[in-house]
mmCIF file of C-alpha atoms in Angstrom:
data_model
loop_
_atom_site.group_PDB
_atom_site.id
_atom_site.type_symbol
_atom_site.label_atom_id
_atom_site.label_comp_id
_atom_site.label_asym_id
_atom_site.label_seq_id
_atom_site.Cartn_x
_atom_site.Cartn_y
_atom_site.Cartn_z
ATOM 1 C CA UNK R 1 67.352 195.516 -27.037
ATOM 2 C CA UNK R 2 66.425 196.878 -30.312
ATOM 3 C CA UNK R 3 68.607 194.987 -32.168
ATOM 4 C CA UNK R 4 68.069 191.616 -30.658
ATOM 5 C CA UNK R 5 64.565 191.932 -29.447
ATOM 6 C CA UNK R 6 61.218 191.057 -31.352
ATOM 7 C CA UNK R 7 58.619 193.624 -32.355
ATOM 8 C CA UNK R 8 56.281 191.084 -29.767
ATOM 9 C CA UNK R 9 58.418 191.894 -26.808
ATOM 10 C CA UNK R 10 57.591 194.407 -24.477
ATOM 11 C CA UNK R 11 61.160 194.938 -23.989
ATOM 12 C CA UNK R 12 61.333 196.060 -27.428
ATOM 13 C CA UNK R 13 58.000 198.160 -27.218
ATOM 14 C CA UNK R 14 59.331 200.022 -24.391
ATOM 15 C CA UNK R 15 62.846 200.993 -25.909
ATOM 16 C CA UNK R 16 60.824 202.193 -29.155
ATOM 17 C CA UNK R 17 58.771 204.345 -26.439
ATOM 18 C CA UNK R 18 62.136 205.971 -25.202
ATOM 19 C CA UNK R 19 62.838 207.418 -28.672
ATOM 20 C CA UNK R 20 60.374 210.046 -28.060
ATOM 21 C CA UNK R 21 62.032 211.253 -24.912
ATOM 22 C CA UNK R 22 65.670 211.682 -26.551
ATOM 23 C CA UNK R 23 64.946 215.451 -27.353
ATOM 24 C CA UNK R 24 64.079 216.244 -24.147
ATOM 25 C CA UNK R 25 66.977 215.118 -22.445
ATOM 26 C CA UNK R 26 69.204 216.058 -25.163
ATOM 27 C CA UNK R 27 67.532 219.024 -25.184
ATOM 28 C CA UNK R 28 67.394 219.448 -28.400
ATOM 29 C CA UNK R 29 64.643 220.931 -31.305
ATOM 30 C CA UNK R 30 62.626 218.110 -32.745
ATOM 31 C CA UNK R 31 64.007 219.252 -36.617
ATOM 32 C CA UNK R 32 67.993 219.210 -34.815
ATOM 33 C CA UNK R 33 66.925 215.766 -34.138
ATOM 34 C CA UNK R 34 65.174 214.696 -36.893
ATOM 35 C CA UNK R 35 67.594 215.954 -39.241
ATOM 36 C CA UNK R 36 70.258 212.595 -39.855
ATOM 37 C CA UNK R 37 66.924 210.514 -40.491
ATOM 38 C CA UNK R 38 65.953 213.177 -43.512
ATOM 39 C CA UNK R 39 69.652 212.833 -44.608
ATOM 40 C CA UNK R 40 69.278 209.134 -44.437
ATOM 41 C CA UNK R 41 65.634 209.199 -46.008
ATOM 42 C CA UNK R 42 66.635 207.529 -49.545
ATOM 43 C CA UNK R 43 68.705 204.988 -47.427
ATOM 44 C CA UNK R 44 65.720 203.749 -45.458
ATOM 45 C CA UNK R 45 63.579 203.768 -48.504
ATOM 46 C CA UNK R 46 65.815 201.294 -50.529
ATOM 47 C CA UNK R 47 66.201 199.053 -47.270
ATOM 48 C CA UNK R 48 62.730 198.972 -46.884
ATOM 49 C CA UNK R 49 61.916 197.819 -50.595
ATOM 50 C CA UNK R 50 64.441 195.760 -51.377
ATOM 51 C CA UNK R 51 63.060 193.582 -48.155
ATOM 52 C CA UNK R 52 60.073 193.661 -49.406
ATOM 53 C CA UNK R 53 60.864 191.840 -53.007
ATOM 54 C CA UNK R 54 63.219 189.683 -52.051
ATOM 55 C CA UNK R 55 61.459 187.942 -49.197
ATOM 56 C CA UNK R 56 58.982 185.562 -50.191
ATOM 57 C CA UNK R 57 55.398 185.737 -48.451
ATOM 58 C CA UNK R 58 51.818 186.881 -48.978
ATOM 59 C CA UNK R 59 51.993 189.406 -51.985
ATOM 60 C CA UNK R 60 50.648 192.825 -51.235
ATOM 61 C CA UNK R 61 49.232 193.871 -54.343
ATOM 62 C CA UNK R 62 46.246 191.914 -56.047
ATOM 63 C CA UNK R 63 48.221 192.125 -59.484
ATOM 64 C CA UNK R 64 51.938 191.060 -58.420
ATOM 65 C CA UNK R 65 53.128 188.956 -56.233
ATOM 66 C CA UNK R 66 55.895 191.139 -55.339
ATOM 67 C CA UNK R 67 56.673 193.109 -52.844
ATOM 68 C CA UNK R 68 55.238 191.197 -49.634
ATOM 69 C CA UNK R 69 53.976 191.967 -46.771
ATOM 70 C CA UNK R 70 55.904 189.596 -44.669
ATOM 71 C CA UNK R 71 58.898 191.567 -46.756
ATOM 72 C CA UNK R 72 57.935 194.770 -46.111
ATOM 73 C CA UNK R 73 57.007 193.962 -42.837
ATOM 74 C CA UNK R 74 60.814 192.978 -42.098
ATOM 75 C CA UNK R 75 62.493 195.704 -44.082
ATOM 76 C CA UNK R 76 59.940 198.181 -41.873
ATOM 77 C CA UNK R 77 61.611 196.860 -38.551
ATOM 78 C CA UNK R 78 65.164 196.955 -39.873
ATOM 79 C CA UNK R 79 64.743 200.811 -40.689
ATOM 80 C CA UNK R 80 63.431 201.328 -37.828
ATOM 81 C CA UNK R 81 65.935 199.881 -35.805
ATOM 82 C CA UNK R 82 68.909 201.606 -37.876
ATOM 83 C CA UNK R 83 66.908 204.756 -37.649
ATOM 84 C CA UNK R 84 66.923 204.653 -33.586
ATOM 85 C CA UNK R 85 70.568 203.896 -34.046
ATOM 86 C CA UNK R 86 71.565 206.951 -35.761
ATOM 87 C CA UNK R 87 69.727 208.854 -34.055
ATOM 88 C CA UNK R 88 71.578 207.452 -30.637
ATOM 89 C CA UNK R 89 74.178 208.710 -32.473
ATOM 90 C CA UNK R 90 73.880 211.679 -33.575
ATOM 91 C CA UNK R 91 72.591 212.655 -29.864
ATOM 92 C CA UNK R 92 75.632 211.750 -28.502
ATOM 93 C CA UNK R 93 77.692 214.076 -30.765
ATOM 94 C CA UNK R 94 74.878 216.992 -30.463
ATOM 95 C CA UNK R 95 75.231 217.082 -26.471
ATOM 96 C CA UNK R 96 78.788 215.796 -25.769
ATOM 97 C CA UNK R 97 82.202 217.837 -26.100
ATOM 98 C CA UNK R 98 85.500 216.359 -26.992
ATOM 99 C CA UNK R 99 86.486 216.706 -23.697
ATOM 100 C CA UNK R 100 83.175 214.673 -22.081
ATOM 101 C CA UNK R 101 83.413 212.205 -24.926
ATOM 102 C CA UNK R 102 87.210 211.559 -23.280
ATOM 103 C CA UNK R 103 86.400 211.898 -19.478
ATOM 104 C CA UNK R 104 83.692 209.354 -19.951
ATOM 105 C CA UNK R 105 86.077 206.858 -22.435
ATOM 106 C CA UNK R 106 88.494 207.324 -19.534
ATOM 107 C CA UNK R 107 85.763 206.247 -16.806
ATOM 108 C CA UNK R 108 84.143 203.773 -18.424
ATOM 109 C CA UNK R 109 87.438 201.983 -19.617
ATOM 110 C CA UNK R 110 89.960 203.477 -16.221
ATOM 111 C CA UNK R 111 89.907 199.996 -14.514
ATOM 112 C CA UNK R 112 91.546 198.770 -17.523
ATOM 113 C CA UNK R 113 94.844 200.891 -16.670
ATOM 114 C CA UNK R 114 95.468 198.409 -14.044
ATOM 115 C CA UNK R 115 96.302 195.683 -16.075
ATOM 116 C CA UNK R 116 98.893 197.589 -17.790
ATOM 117 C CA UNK R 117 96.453 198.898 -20.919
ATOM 118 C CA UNK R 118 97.390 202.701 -21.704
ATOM 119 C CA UNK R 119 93.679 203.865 -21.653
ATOM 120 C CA UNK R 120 94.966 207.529 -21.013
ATOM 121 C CA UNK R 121 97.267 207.645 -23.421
ATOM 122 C CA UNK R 122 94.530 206.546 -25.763
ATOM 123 C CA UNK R 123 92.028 208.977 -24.719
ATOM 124 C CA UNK R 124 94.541 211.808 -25.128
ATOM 125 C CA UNK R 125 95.162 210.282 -28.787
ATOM 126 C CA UNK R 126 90.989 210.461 -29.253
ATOM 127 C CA UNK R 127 91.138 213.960 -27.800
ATOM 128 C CA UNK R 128 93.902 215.180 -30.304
ATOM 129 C CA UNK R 129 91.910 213.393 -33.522
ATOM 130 C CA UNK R 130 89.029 215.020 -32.890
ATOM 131 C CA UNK R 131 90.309 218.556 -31.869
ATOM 132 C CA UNK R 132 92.285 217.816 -35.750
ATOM 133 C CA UNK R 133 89.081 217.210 -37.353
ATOM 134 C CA UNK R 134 87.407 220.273 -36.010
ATOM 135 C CA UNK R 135 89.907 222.436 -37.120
ATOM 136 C CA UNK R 136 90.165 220.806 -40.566
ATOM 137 C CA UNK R 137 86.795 221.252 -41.108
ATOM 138 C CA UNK R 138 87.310 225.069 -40.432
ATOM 139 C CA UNK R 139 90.377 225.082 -42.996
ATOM 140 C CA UNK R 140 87.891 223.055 -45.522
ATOM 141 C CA UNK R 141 84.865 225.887 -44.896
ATOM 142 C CA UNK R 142 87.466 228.878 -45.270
ATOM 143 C CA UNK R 143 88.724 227.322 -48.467
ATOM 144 C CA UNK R 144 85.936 227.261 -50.224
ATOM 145 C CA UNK R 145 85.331 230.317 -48.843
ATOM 146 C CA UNK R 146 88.181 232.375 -50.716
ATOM 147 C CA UNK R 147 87.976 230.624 -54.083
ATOM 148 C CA UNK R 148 84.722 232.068 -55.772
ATOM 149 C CA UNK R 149 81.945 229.751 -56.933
ATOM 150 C CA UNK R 150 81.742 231.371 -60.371
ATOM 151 C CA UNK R 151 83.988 229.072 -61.673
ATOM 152 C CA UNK R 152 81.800 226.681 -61.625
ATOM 153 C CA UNK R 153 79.875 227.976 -64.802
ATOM 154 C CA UNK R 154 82.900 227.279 -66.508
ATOM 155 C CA UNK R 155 81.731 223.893 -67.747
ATOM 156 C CA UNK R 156 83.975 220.657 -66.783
ATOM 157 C CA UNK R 157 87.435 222.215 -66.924
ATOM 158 C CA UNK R 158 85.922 224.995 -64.785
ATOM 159 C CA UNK R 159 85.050 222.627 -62.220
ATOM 160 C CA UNK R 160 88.506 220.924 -62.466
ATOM 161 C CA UNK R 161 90.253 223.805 -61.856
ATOM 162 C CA UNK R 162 88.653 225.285 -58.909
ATOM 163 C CA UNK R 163 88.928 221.828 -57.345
ATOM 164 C CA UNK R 164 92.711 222.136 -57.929
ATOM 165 C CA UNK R 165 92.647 225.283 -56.532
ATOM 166 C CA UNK R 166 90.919 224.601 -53.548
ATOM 167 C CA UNK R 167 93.240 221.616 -53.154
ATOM 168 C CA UNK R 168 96.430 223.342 -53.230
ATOM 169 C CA UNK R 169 95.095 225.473 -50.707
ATOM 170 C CA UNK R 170 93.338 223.071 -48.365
ATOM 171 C CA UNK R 171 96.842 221.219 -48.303
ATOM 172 C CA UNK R 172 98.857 224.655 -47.235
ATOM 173 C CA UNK R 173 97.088 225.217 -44.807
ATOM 174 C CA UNK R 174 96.939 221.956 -43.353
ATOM 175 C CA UNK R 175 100.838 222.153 -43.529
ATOM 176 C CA UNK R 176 101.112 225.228 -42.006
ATOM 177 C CA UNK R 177 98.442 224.170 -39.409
ATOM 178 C CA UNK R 178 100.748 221.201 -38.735
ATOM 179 C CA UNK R 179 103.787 223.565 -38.478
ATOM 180 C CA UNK R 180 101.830 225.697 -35.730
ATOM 181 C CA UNK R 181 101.134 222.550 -33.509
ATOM 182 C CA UNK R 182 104.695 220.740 -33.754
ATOM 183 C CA UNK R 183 106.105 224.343 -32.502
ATOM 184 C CA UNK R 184 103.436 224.539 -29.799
ATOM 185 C CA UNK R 185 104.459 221.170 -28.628
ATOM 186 C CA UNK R 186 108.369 222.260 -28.942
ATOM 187 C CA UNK R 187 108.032 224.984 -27.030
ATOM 188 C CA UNK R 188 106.371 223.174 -23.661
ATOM 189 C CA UNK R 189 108.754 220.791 -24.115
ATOM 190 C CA UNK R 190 107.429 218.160 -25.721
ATOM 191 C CA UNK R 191 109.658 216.562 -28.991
ATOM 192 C CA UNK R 192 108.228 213.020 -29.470
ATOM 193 C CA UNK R 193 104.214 212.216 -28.489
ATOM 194 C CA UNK R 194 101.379 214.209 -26.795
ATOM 195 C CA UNK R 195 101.201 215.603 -23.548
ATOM 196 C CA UNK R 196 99.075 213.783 -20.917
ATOM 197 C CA UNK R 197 96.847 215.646 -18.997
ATOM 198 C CA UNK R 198 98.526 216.569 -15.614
ATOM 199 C CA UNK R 199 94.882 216.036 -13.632
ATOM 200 C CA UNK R 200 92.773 213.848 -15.217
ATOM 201 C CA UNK R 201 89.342 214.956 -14.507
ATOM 202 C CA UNK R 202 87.314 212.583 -12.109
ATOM 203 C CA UNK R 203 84.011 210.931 -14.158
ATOM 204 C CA UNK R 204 81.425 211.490 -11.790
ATOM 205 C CA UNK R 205 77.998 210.242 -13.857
ATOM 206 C CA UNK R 206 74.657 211.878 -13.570
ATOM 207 C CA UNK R 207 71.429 210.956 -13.467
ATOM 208 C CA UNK R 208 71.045 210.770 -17.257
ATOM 209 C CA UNK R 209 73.934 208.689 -17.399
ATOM 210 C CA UNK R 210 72.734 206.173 -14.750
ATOM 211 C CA UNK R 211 69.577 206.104 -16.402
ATOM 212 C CA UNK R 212 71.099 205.313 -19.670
ATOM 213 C CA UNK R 213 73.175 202.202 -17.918
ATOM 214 C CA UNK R 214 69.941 200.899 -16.260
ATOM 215 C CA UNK R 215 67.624 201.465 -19.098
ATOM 216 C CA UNK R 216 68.370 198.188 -20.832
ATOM 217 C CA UNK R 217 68.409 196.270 -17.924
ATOM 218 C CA UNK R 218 64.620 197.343 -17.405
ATOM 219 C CA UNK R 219 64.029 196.313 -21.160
ATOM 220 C CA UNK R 220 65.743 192.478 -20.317
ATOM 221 C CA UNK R 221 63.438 192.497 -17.380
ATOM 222 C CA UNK R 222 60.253 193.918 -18.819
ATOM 223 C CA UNK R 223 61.455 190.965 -21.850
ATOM 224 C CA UNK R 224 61.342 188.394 -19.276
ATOM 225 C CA UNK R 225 58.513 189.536 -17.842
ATOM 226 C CA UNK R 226 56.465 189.298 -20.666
ATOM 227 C CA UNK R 227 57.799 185.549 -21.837
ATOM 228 C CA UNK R 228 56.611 184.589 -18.174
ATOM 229 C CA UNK R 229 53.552 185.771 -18.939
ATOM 230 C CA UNK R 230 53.136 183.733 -21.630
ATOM 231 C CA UNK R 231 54.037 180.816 -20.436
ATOM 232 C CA UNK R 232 50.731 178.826 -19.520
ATOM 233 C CA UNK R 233 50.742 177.031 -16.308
ATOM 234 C CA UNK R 234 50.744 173.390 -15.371
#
């Protein structure tokens, strides 16, 4: 809807509106959820002018013709819309653990199993990736950790050295990380793959969920709504 629709169309109004209730059922601190638009500030800024001088209209300032406002106007709604994408985003991480980011891959996709596509398989693939990344972000944290940031003051070769340093031991203990989990796997069993989960468990959606599903059917049909309102009679 926010993609596709028109700033004109209610449809579009009323998914803008729904951004301000994304805390509350993420439950989360307006700055927690504010926080990838700050990181994305500069991004939004450059979007926002660079629509504004390259699209030709009515010129804003009475000494330059550049930027528009027709420009600016278009490069406001295109932040805007990437900005209610991220934070969509970033929501979903914030609330969701690997293991409900799986079940629900596994619901949503399940009826694809019967036609012979290995949607489990794939989820416990997702599942592994993602437990992989959390713990090589701890191994990343505890490396720079151990390797003192004095060496910094060392001018450039400084620099280049810690980085070596923490290099060499990033990639030991990724190694030996690796080591741990091929002899966890050996010793349940397990020599080629990843093990399926025995009981998958059942997706049962809640009332956020179903909401979430509906919502932008109620923006198509508040859109059509409003373009049969419009629409002046015979």
């Amino acid at each position: 809807t926010l993609i596709h629709g028109h700033h004109e169309q209610a449809g579009w109004w009323l998914a803008l509106a729904a951004f301000g209730l994304l805390p509350w059922l993420a439950n989360l601190k307006l700055g927690t959820f504010l926080l990838p638009l700050w990181k994305l500030r500069f991004f939004f800024l450059v979007l926002f002018l660079l629509h504004g001088f390259f699209i030709p209209g009515s010129a804003l300032l009475p000494f330059s013709e550049w930027p528009s406002r027709e420009g600016l106007t278009v490069g406001g709604h295109q932040a805007l819309r990437l900005a209610l994408m991220a934070s969509l985003a970033w929501v979903l991480v914030r609330v969701s653990s690997n293991e409900d980011l799986v079940t629900g891959l596994c619901g949503v996709f399940g009826p694809l199993e019967r036609l012979g596509i290995p949607v489990t398989r794939w989820a416990t693939l997702l599942s592994w990736t993602l437990e992989c990344v959390g713990r090589l972000l701890t191994l990343a944290t505890t490396t720079r950790e151990r390797i003192p940031q004095e060496a910094r003051e060392q001018g450039w070769f400084g620099s280049m050295t810690l980085l070596g340093q923490r290099g060499s031991l990033f990639l030991h203990a990724m190694m030996v990380d690796m080591a741990e989990q091929e002899q966890r796997l050996r010793q349940q069993g397990i020599l080629t793959g990843l093990p399926l989960p025995k009981q998958p468990t059942p997706y049962r959606p809640g009332w956020r969920d179903v909401l979430l599903v509906l919502y932008p059917l109620l923006s198509l049909v508040a859109s059509m709504i409003n373009v049969t309102v419009q629409i002046p009679p015979h």
